[in-house]
Short mmCIF file of N, CA, C and O in Angstrom, two decimals:
data_model
loop_
_atom_site.label_atom_id
_atom_site.label_comp_id
_atom_site.label_asym_id
_atom_site.label_seq_id
_atom_site.Cartn_x
_atom_site.Cartn_y
_atom_site.Cartn_z
N MET A 1 -174.17 -41.94 76.41
CA MET A 1 -174.59 -41.99 77.78
C MET A 1 -175.36 -40.72 78.11
O MET A 1 -174.89 -39.62 77.88
N LYS A 2 -176.58 -40.89 78.66
CA LYS A 2 -177.38 -39.73 78.97
C LYS A 2 -177.04 -39.18 80.36
O LYS A 2 -176.54 -39.89 81.22
N LYS A 3 -177.33 -37.93 80.55
CA LYS A 3 -177.06 -37.25 81.82
C LYS A 3 -178.11 -37.69 82.83
O LYS A 3 -179.31 -37.67 82.55
N LEU A 4 -177.68 -38.09 84.03
CA LEU A 4 -178.59 -38.54 85.07
C LEU A 4 -179.01 -37.38 85.97
O LEU A 4 -178.21 -36.51 86.29
N ASN A 5 -180.27 -37.40 86.38
CA ASN A 5 -180.74 -36.46 87.38
C ASN A 5 -180.15 -36.89 88.73
O ASN A 5 -180.07 -38.07 89.03
N ILE A 6 -179.75 -35.96 89.56
CA ILE A 6 -179.09 -36.28 90.82
C ILE A 6 -179.99 -37.09 91.77
O ILE A 6 -179.50 -37.89 92.57
N ASN A 7 -181.31 -36.94 91.64
CA ASN A 7 -182.24 -37.70 92.48
C ASN A 7 -182.47 -39.12 91.97
O ASN A 7 -183.05 -39.94 92.69
N ASP A 8 -182.06 -39.42 90.74
CA ASP A 8 -182.26 -40.75 90.18
C ASP A 8 -181.05 -41.66 90.35
O ASP A 8 -181.11 -42.83 89.99
N VAL A 9 -179.96 -41.14 90.87
CA VAL A 9 -178.73 -41.93 90.97
C VAL A 9 -178.86 -43.03 92.03
O VAL A 9 -178.59 -44.19 91.77
N ILE A 10 -179.32 -42.68 93.23
CA ILE A 10 -179.46 -43.65 94.31
C ILE A 10 -180.85 -44.25 94.25
O ILE A 10 -181.86 -43.53 94.30
N ILE A 11 -180.92 -45.58 94.15
CA ILE A 11 -182.21 -46.26 94.09
C ILE A 11 -182.70 -46.62 95.49
O ILE A 11 -183.79 -46.27 95.88
N LYS A 12 -181.85 -47.33 96.27
CA LYS A 12 -182.23 -47.70 97.63
C LYS A 12 -181.00 -48.17 98.39
O LYS A 12 -180.00 -48.57 97.77
N PRO A 13 -181.06 -48.16 99.72
CA PRO A 13 -179.95 -48.73 100.49
C PRO A 13 -180.08 -50.24 100.53
O PRO A 13 -181.19 -50.78 100.53
N LEU A 14 -178.96 -50.94 100.55
CA LEU A 14 -178.96 -52.39 100.68
C LEU A 14 -178.65 -52.72 102.13
O LEU A 14 -177.54 -52.48 102.61
N ILE A 15 -179.63 -53.26 102.84
CA ILE A 15 -179.47 -53.52 104.26
C ILE A 15 -179.40 -55.03 104.49
O ILE A 15 -180.38 -55.74 104.31
N THR A 16 -178.20 -55.50 104.84
CA THR A 16 -177.97 -56.89 105.20
C THR A 16 -177.13 -56.89 106.47
O THR A 16 -176.70 -55.84 106.94
N GLU A 17 -176.86 -58.07 107.03
CA GLU A 17 -176.03 -58.15 108.23
C GLU A 17 -174.62 -57.66 107.94
O GLU A 17 -174.02 -56.92 108.71
N LYS A 18 -174.08 -58.08 106.83
CA LYS A 18 -172.72 -57.68 106.47
C LYS A 18 -172.64 -56.17 106.27
O LYS A 18 -171.71 -55.51 106.76
N ASN A 19 -173.61 -55.61 105.58
CA ASN A 19 -173.61 -54.17 105.34
C ASN A 19 -173.81 -53.38 106.63
O ASN A 19 -173.25 -52.30 106.80
N SER A 20 -174.59 -53.92 107.57
CA SER A 20 -174.77 -53.26 108.86
C SER A 20 -173.46 -53.22 109.64
O SER A 20 -173.14 -52.23 110.29
N ARG A 21 -172.70 -54.32 109.57
CA ARG A 21 -171.39 -54.34 110.24
C ARG A 21 -170.43 -53.34 109.60
O ARG A 21 -169.67 -52.66 110.29
N LEU A 22 -170.45 -53.26 108.28
CA LEU A 22 -169.60 -52.29 107.58
C LEU A 22 -169.96 -50.86 108.01
O LEU A 22 -169.07 -50.03 108.23
N THR A 23 -171.23 -50.59 108.15
CA THR A 23 -171.67 -49.26 108.55
C THR A 23 -171.21 -48.94 109.97
O THR A 23 -170.70 -47.86 110.24
N ALA A 24 -171.38 -49.90 110.87
CA ALA A 24 -171.04 -49.65 112.27
C ALA A 24 -169.52 -49.55 112.48
O ALA A 24 -169.05 -48.70 113.22
N ASP A 25 -168.75 -50.40 111.83
CA ASP A 25 -167.30 -50.46 112.08
C ASP A 25 -166.50 -49.48 111.24
O ASP A 25 -165.55 -48.88 111.73
N HIS A 26 -166.86 -49.30 109.97
CA HIS A 26 -166.00 -48.56 109.06
C HIS A 26 -166.66 -47.35 108.42
O HIS A 26 -166.09 -46.75 107.52
N SER A 27 -167.88 -47.00 108.83
CA SER A 27 -168.61 -45.87 108.25
C SER A 27 -168.76 -46.03 106.73
O SER A 27 -168.59 -45.09 105.97
N THR A 28 -169.03 -47.28 106.31
CA THR A 28 -169.23 -47.61 104.90
C THR A 28 -170.69 -47.97 104.67
O THR A 28 -171.24 -48.84 105.35
N TYR A 29 -171.32 -47.31 103.72
CA TYR A 29 -172.72 -47.56 103.40
C TYR A 29 -172.80 -48.20 102.03
O TYR A 29 -172.06 -47.85 101.13
N VAL A 30 -173.73 -49.16 101.87
CA VAL A 30 -173.91 -49.86 100.61
C VAL A 30 -175.26 -49.44 100.03
O VAL A 30 -176.29 -49.59 100.69
N LEU A 31 -175.23 -48.92 98.81
CA LEU A 31 -176.43 -48.41 98.16
C LEU A 31 -176.58 -49.04 96.78
O LEU A 31 -175.59 -49.25 96.08
N GLU A 32 -177.83 -49.32 96.40
CA GLU A 32 -178.09 -49.72 95.02
C GLU A 32 -178.20 -48.45 94.20
O GLU A 32 -178.92 -47.52 94.58
N VAL A 33 -177.48 -48.41 93.08
CA VAL A 33 -177.44 -47.20 92.27
C VAL A 33 -177.89 -47.50 90.84
O VAL A 33 -178.01 -48.66 90.44
N HIS A 34 -178.14 -46.45 90.09
CA HIS A 34 -178.57 -46.55 88.69
C HIS A 34 -177.48 -47.25 87.88
O HIS A 34 -176.29 -47.03 88.11
N PRO A 35 -177.84 -48.10 86.92
CA PRO A 35 -176.84 -48.83 86.14
C PRO A 35 -175.86 -47.95 85.37
O PRO A 35 -174.74 -48.37 85.08
N ASP A 36 -176.24 -46.73 85.04
CA ASP A 36 -175.37 -45.83 84.30
C ASP A 36 -174.58 -44.87 85.21
O ASP A 36 -173.84 -44.03 84.71
N ALA A 37 -174.74 -44.99 86.52
CA ALA A 37 -174.10 -44.06 87.45
C ALA A 37 -172.60 -44.33 87.56
O ALA A 37 -172.15 -45.47 87.53
N THR A 38 -171.84 -43.25 87.68
CA THR A 38 -170.40 -43.34 87.88
C THR A 38 -170.08 -43.00 89.34
O THR A 38 -170.95 -42.59 90.10
N LYS A 39 -168.79 -43.15 89.71
CA LYS A 39 -168.38 -42.83 91.07
C LYS A 39 -168.63 -41.36 91.40
O LYS A 39 -169.09 -41.03 92.49
N ASP A 40 -168.35 -40.48 90.45
CA ASP A 40 -168.57 -39.05 90.67
C ASP A 40 -170.06 -38.75 90.84
O ASP A 40 -170.44 -37.91 91.68
N ASP A 41 -170.92 -39.42 90.06
CA ASP A 41 -172.36 -39.22 90.20
C ASP A 41 -172.84 -39.62 91.59
O ASP A 41 -173.63 -38.92 92.22
N VAL A 42 -172.35 -40.77 92.07
CA VAL A 42 -172.76 -41.27 93.38
C VAL A 42 -172.28 -40.32 94.47
O VAL A 42 -173.02 -39.98 95.40
N LYS A 43 -171.04 -39.85 94.37
CA LYS A 43 -170.49 -38.92 95.37
C LYS A 43 -171.32 -37.65 95.43
O LYS A 43 -171.71 -37.19 96.50
N ARG A 44 -171.61 -37.05 94.27
CA ARG A 44 -172.40 -35.83 94.23
C ARG A 44 -173.81 -36.04 94.79
O ARG A 44 -174.33 -35.21 95.52
N ALA A 45 -174.42 -37.19 94.45
CA ALA A 45 -175.78 -37.47 94.90
C ALA A 45 -175.84 -37.64 96.42
O ALA A 45 -176.73 -37.11 97.07
N VAL A 46 -174.89 -38.38 96.99
CA VAL A 46 -174.89 -38.59 98.44
C VAL A 46 -174.68 -37.27 99.17
O VAL A 46 -175.39 -36.97 100.14
N GLU A 47 -173.73 -36.48 98.72
CA GLU A 47 -173.47 -35.20 99.40
C GLU A 47 -174.63 -34.22 99.24
O GLU A 47 -174.89 -33.42 100.12
N TYR A 48 -175.34 -34.30 98.13
CA TYR A 48 -176.47 -33.40 97.89
C TYR A 48 -177.71 -33.83 98.69
O TYR A 48 -178.32 -33.04 99.38
N ILE A 49 -178.05 -35.12 98.60
CA ILE A 49 -179.27 -35.62 99.22
C ILE A 49 -179.16 -35.61 100.74
O ILE A 49 -180.10 -35.27 101.44
N PHE A 50 -177.99 -35.98 101.28
CA PHE A 50 -177.82 -36.05 102.72
C PHE A 50 -177.01 -34.87 103.26
O PHE A 50 -176.23 -34.99 104.19
N ALA A 51 -177.23 -33.70 102.69
CA ALA A 51 -176.50 -32.49 103.11
C ALA A 51 -176.87 -32.08 104.53
O ALA A 51 -176.04 -31.55 105.25
N LYS A 52 -178.11 -32.34 104.95
CA LYS A 52 -178.53 -31.98 106.31
C LYS A 52 -177.77 -32.74 107.38
O LYS A 52 -177.59 -32.25 108.48
N SER A 53 -177.33 -33.96 107.07
CA SER A 53 -176.59 -34.76 108.05
C SER A 53 -175.08 -34.61 107.87
O SER A 53 -174.31 -35.41 108.40
N ASN A 54 -174.66 -33.61 107.11
CA ASN A 54 -173.23 -33.28 106.90
C ASN A 54 -172.43 -34.46 106.36
O ASN A 54 -171.31 -34.71 106.80
N ALA A 55 -172.98 -35.19 105.42
CA ALA A 55 -172.28 -36.34 104.82
C ALA A 55 -171.21 -35.86 103.85
O ALA A 55 -171.52 -35.18 102.87
N LYS A 56 -169.96 -36.18 104.13
CA LYS A 56 -168.83 -35.88 103.25
C LYS A 56 -168.23 -37.21 102.80
O LYS A 56 -167.78 -38.00 103.62
N VAL A 57 -168.22 -37.44 101.51
CA VAL A 57 -167.75 -38.72 100.96
C VAL A 57 -166.23 -38.71 100.84
O VAL A 57 -165.64 -37.79 100.28
N LYS A 58 -165.63 -39.75 101.39
CA LYS A 58 -164.18 -39.92 101.30
C LYS A 58 -163.82 -40.73 100.06
O LYS A 58 -162.90 -40.39 99.33
N LYS A 59 -164.58 -41.83 99.81
CA LYS A 59 -164.27 -42.73 98.71
C LYS A 59 -165.52 -43.47 98.28
O LYS A 59 -166.40 -43.73 99.09
N VAL A 60 -165.59 -43.83 96.99
CA VAL A 60 -166.70 -44.61 96.46
C VAL A 60 -166.13 -45.77 95.65
O VAL A 60 -165.26 -45.58 94.80
N ASN A 61 -166.60 -46.98 95.93
CA ASN A 61 -166.28 -48.16 95.13
C ASN A 61 -167.58 -48.68 94.53
O ASN A 61 -168.62 -48.67 95.19
N ILE A 62 -167.51 -49.15 93.29
CA ILE A 62 -168.71 -49.63 92.60
C ILE A 62 -168.50 -51.07 92.17
O ILE A 62 -167.41 -51.43 91.70
N ALA A 63 -169.55 -51.89 92.33
CA ALA A 63 -169.51 -53.29 91.90
C ALA A 63 -170.81 -53.62 91.18
O ALA A 63 -171.87 -53.12 91.54
N LYS A 64 -170.70 -54.44 90.14
CA LYS A 64 -171.89 -54.91 89.43
C LYS A 64 -172.21 -56.31 89.92
O LYS A 64 -171.35 -57.18 89.98
N VAL A 65 -173.48 -56.54 90.27
CA VAL A 65 -173.94 -57.85 90.68
C VAL A 65 -174.62 -58.48 89.47
O VAL A 65 -175.57 -57.92 88.92
N LYS A 66 -174.11 -59.64 89.04
CA LYS A 66 -174.66 -60.30 87.84
C LYS A 66 -176.01 -60.92 88.14
O LYS A 66 -176.31 -61.27 89.28
N ARG A 67 -176.80 -61.08 87.09
CA ARG A 67 -178.09 -61.75 87.26
C ARG A 67 -177.87 -63.22 87.55
O ARG A 67 -176.87 -63.82 87.11
N LYS A 68 -178.80 -63.82 88.29
CA LYS A 68 -178.67 -65.21 88.70
C LYS A 68 -179.84 -66.03 88.18
O LYS A 68 -180.97 -65.54 88.12
N ALA A 69 -179.56 -67.26 87.82
CA ALA A 69 -180.62 -68.15 87.33
C ALA A 69 -181.55 -68.51 88.48
O ALA A 69 -181.13 -68.71 89.61
N LYS A 70 -182.84 -68.60 88.17
CA LYS A 70 -183.86 -68.89 89.18
C LYS A 70 -184.88 -69.82 88.56
O LYS A 70 -185.29 -69.63 87.42
N LYS A 71 -185.27 -70.86 89.30
CA LYS A 71 -186.31 -71.77 88.83
C LYS A 71 -187.51 -71.67 89.75
O LYS A 71 -187.37 -71.61 90.96
N MET A 72 -188.68 -71.65 89.15
CA MET A 72 -189.92 -71.65 89.91
C MET A 72 -190.79 -72.74 89.32
O MET A 72 -191.44 -72.54 88.28
N GLY A 73 -190.75 -73.91 89.92
CA GLY A 73 -191.47 -75.06 89.37
C GLY A 73 -190.82 -75.49 88.07
O GLY A 73 -189.63 -75.78 88.01
N ARG A 74 -191.58 -75.49 87.00
CA ARG A 74 -191.01 -75.88 85.70
C ARG A 74 -190.55 -74.68 84.88
O ARG A 74 -190.11 -74.84 83.75
N PHE A 75 -190.69 -73.49 85.43
CA PHE A 75 -190.32 -72.28 84.71
C PHE A 75 -188.91 -71.83 85.08
O PHE A 75 -188.54 -71.81 86.24
N ASP A 76 -188.14 -71.46 84.07
CA ASP A 76 -186.80 -70.93 84.28
C ASP A 76 -186.83 -69.43 84.07
O ASP A 76 -187.58 -68.91 83.25
N GLY A 77 -185.98 -68.75 84.82
CA GLY A 77 -185.89 -67.31 84.66
C GLY A 77 -184.63 -66.79 85.31
O GLY A 77 -183.70 -67.55 85.61
N PHE A 78 -184.57 -65.50 85.53
CA PHE A 78 -183.40 -64.87 86.13
C PHE A 78 -183.83 -63.83 87.15
O PHE A 78 -184.85 -63.17 86.98
N LYS A 79 -183.03 -63.72 88.22
CA LYS A 79 -183.16 -62.58 89.12
C LYS A 79 -182.38 -61.44 88.48
O LYS A 79 -181.33 -61.67 87.89
N LYS A 80 -182.88 -60.24 88.58
CA LYS A 80 -182.22 -59.13 87.89
C LYS A 80 -180.88 -58.79 88.52
O LYS A 80 -180.71 -58.91 89.73
N GLY A 81 -179.96 -58.38 87.70
CA GLY A 81 -178.68 -57.88 88.19
C GLY A 81 -178.80 -56.40 88.50
O GLY A 81 -179.75 -55.73 88.09
N PHE A 82 -177.84 -55.88 89.27
CA PHE A 82 -177.89 -54.47 89.62
C PHE A 82 -176.48 -53.96 89.90
O PHE A 82 -175.52 -54.73 89.92
N LYS A 83 -176.37 -52.68 90.10
CA LYS A 83 -175.09 -52.04 90.41
C LYS A 83 -175.16 -51.51 91.82
O LYS A 83 -176.16 -50.91 92.21
N LYS A 84 -174.11 -51.77 92.62
CA LYS A 84 -174.11 -51.25 93.99
C LYS A 84 -172.85 -50.45 94.24
O LYS A 84 -171.82 -50.67 93.61
N ALA A 85 -172.99 -49.50 95.15
CA ALA A 85 -171.88 -48.61 95.48
C ALA A 85 -171.57 -48.71 96.96
O ALA A 85 -172.48 -48.69 97.79
N TYR A 86 -170.28 -48.85 97.27
CA TYR A 86 -169.80 -48.80 98.65
C TYR A 86 -169.32 -47.37 98.88
O TYR A 86 -168.33 -46.94 98.30
N VAL A 87 -170.03 -46.64 99.74
CA VAL A 87 -169.72 -45.23 99.99
C VAL A 87 -169.07 -45.13 101.36
O VAL A 87 -169.68 -45.47 102.37
N ILE A 88 -167.82 -44.65 101.39
CA ILE A 88 -167.09 -44.45 102.64
C ILE A 88 -167.13 -42.97 102.98
O ILE A 88 -166.72 -42.13 102.17
N LEU A 89 -167.64 -42.65 104.17
CA LEU A 89 -167.77 -41.26 104.59
C LEU A 89 -166.61 -40.85 105.48
O LEU A 89 -166.15 -41.62 106.32
N SER A 90 -166.14 -39.61 105.29
CA SER A 90 -165.12 -39.08 106.18
C SER A 90 -165.76 -38.41 107.39
O SER A 90 -165.20 -38.41 108.47
N GLU A 91 -166.96 -37.85 107.22
CA GLU A 91 -167.71 -37.27 108.33
C GLU A 91 -169.18 -37.30 107.99
O GLU A 91 -169.58 -37.44 106.84
N GLY A 92 -170.03 -37.21 109.03
CA GLY A 92 -171.47 -37.23 108.84
C GLY A 92 -172.00 -38.65 108.79
O GLY A 92 -171.26 -39.62 108.92
N VAL A 93 -173.31 -38.76 108.62
CA VAL A 93 -173.98 -40.05 108.55
C VAL A 93 -175.03 -40.01 107.45
O VAL A 93 -175.46 -38.94 107.00
N ILE A 94 -175.44 -41.21 107.04
CA ILE A 94 -176.58 -41.35 106.13
C ILE A 94 -177.68 -42.04 106.94
O ILE A 94 -177.52 -43.19 107.33
N PRO A 95 -178.76 -41.35 107.27
CA PRO A 95 -179.78 -41.92 108.16
C PRO A 95 -180.68 -42.94 107.45
O PRO A 95 -181.83 -42.66 107.15
N ILE A 96 -180.15 -44.15 107.20
CA ILE A 96 -180.94 -45.16 106.52
C ILE A 96 -181.63 -46.11 107.48
O ILE A 96 -182.55 -46.81 107.10
N TYR A 97 -181.20 -46.15 108.73
CA TYR A 97 -181.79 -47.08 109.68
C TYR A 97 -182.93 -46.48 110.46
O TYR A 97 -183.60 -47.15 111.21
N GLY A 98 -183.15 -45.19 110.36
CA GLY A 98 -184.34 -44.57 110.91
C GLY A 98 -184.19 -43.91 112.26
O GLY A 98 -184.81 -42.90 112.49
N ALA A 99 -183.40 -44.42 113.17
CA ALA A 99 -183.34 -43.89 114.53
C ALA A 99 -182.91 -42.43 114.54
O ALA A 99 -183.55 -41.59 115.16
N ASP A 100 -181.82 -42.11 113.85
CA ASP A 100 -181.35 -40.74 113.82
C ASP A 100 -182.31 -39.86 113.03
O ASP A 100 -182.60 -38.74 113.43
N GLY A 101 -182.80 -40.37 111.93
CA GLY A 101 -183.68 -39.59 111.08
C GLY A 101 -185.02 -39.31 111.72
O GLY A 101 -185.58 -38.24 111.54
N VAL A 102 -185.55 -40.25 112.52
CA VAL A 102 -186.85 -40.06 113.14
C VAL A 102 -186.80 -38.93 114.16
O VAL A 102 -187.67 -38.08 114.21
N GLU A 103 -185.75 -38.91 114.98
CA GLU A 103 -185.63 -37.85 115.99
C GLU A 103 -185.53 -36.48 115.33
O GLU A 103 -186.15 -35.53 115.78
N LYS A 104 -184.74 -36.38 114.27
CA LYS A 104 -184.61 -35.10 113.58
C LYS A 104 -185.92 -34.69 112.94
O LYS A 104 -186.28 -33.52 112.93
N GLU A 105 -186.67 -35.66 112.39
CA GLU A 105 -187.95 -35.35 111.77
C GLU A 105 -188.95 -34.86 112.81
O GLU A 105 -189.73 -33.96 112.55
N LYS A 106 -188.93 -35.45 114.01
CA LYS A 106 -189.84 -35.01 115.06
C LYS A 106 -189.57 -33.55 115.42
O LYS A 106 -190.48 -32.75 115.56
N LYS A 107 -188.29 -33.19 115.55
CA LYS A 107 -187.94 -31.82 115.91
C LYS A 107 -188.34 -30.85 114.81
O LYS A 107 -188.88 -29.79 115.08
N SER A 108 -188.08 -31.22 113.55
CA SER A 108 -188.42 -30.31 112.46
C SER A 108 -189.93 -30.23 112.24
O SER A 108 -190.44 -29.20 111.85
N ALA A 109 -190.66 -31.32 112.53
CA ALA A 109 -192.11 -31.29 112.38
C ALA A 109 -192.74 -30.35 113.40
O ALA A 109 -193.72 -29.67 113.11
N ASN A 110 -192.19 -30.31 114.62
CA ASN A 110 -192.73 -29.41 115.63
C ASN A 110 -192.53 -27.96 115.23
O ASN A 110 -193.36 -27.12 115.54
N LYS A 111 -191.46 -27.64 114.55
CA LYS A 111 -191.22 -26.28 114.10
C LYS A 111 -192.24 -25.87 113.05
O LYS A 111 -192.59 -24.70 112.92
N LYS A 112 -192.74 -26.82 112.29
CA LYS A 112 -193.70 -26.53 111.24
C LYS A 112 -195.12 -26.41 111.79
O LYS A 112 -196.04 -26.10 111.07
N GLY A 113 -195.30 -26.72 113.09
CA GLY A 113 -196.62 -26.62 113.69
C GLY A 113 -197.45 -27.87 113.52
O GLY A 113 -198.66 -27.85 113.72
N LEU A 114 -196.83 -28.99 113.18
CA LEU A 114 -197.57 -30.23 113.03
C LEU A 114 -197.65 -30.95 114.37
O LEU A 114 -196.75 -30.84 115.21
N LYS A 115 -198.71 -31.69 114.58
CA LYS A 115 -198.88 -32.43 115.83
C LYS A 115 -198.31 -33.84 115.64
O LYS A 115 -198.66 -34.54 114.69
N ILE A 116 -197.44 -34.24 116.57
CA ILE A 116 -196.85 -35.58 116.53
C ILE A 116 -197.51 -36.42 117.61
O ILE A 116 -197.58 -36.01 118.77
N ILE A 117 -197.97 -37.60 117.22
CA ILE A 117 -198.63 -38.49 118.17
C ILE A 117 -197.58 -39.41 118.77
O ILE A 117 -196.86 -40.10 118.05
N ASP A 118 -197.51 -39.44 120.09
CA ASP A 118 -196.58 -40.31 120.80
C ASP A 118 -197.26 -41.64 121.03
O ASP A 118 -198.14 -41.77 121.90
N THR A 119 -196.90 -42.67 120.27
CA THR A 119 -197.58 -43.97 120.34
C THR A 119 -197.32 -44.68 121.66
O THR A 119 -198.21 -45.37 122.17
N GLU A 120 -196.14 -44.51 122.24
CA GLU A 120 -195.85 -45.16 123.52
C GLU A 120 -196.79 -44.64 124.61
O GLU A 120 -197.31 -45.40 125.42
N LYS A 121 -197.01 -43.33 124.62
CA LYS A 121 -197.89 -42.73 125.61
C LYS A 121 -199.33 -43.23 125.42
O LYS A 121 -200.03 -43.55 126.39
N LEU A 122 -199.77 -43.34 124.17
CA LEU A 122 -201.12 -43.84 123.89
C LEU A 122 -201.29 -45.28 124.35
O LEU A 122 -202.33 -45.65 124.88
N MET A 123 -200.25 -46.10 124.14
CA MET A 123 -200.33 -47.50 124.55
C MET A 123 -200.42 -47.62 126.07
O MET A 123 -201.17 -48.44 126.60
N LYS A 124 -199.65 -46.81 126.80
CA LYS A 124 -199.70 -46.84 128.26
C LYS A 124 -201.08 -46.42 128.77
O LYS A 124 -201.62 -47.01 129.70
N GLU A 125 -201.66 -45.39 128.15
CA GLU A 125 -202.99 -44.94 128.54
C GLU A 125 -204.03 -46.01 128.25
O GLU A 125 -204.95 -46.22 129.04
N ALA A 126 -203.88 -46.71 127.13
CA ALA A 126 -204.82 -47.78 126.78
C ALA A 126 -204.71 -48.93 127.76
O ALA A 126 -205.73 -49.53 128.15
N GLU A 127 -203.51 -49.26 128.22
CA GLU A 127 -203.32 -50.33 129.21
C GLU A 127 -203.97 -49.95 130.53
O GLU A 127 -204.57 -50.80 131.20
N LYS A 128 -203.86 -48.68 130.92
CA LYS A 128 -204.48 -48.21 132.16
C LYS A 128 -206.00 -48.33 132.07
O LYS A 128 -206.67 -48.70 133.03
N ASP A 129 -206.56 -47.98 130.91
CA ASP A 129 -208.02 -48.06 130.72
C ASP A 129 -208.51 -49.49 130.77
O ASP A 129 -209.61 -49.76 131.26
N ILE A 130 -207.71 -50.43 130.27
CA ILE A 130 -208.11 -51.85 130.27
C ILE A 130 -208.12 -52.40 131.69
O ILE A 130 -209.01 -53.14 132.07
N LYS A 131 -207.15 -52.00 132.49
CA LYS A 131 -207.05 -52.48 133.87
C LYS A 131 -208.11 -51.80 134.68
O LYS A 131 -208.88 -52.17 135.38
#
């Protein structure tokens, strides 16, 4: 087994209705992870990558999703299988839905001297010009 880079452990968040309910009710996040990743790898990666949002992992559960048969016309094939991790946080958040992360990015971008365009303000001005 080769050593994984900490940035390669988490592939993407899995966002479904069920996973959104888990996040809202139980502070549980579901992530697609590298097939060779272990629970310790996932814990270290989440705490390292989301350190700014003070994410502290309480528990990690891992499940493998098997590949499924798929037909497309007369062709047979498979949907790929993957490994997913259920990450339960004791404190902090993982900003995967954007609302929390966008506000923080706006504040940090202003500190860097970048100009942020307010689209809502532009739309209101455009409506006034049309009328």
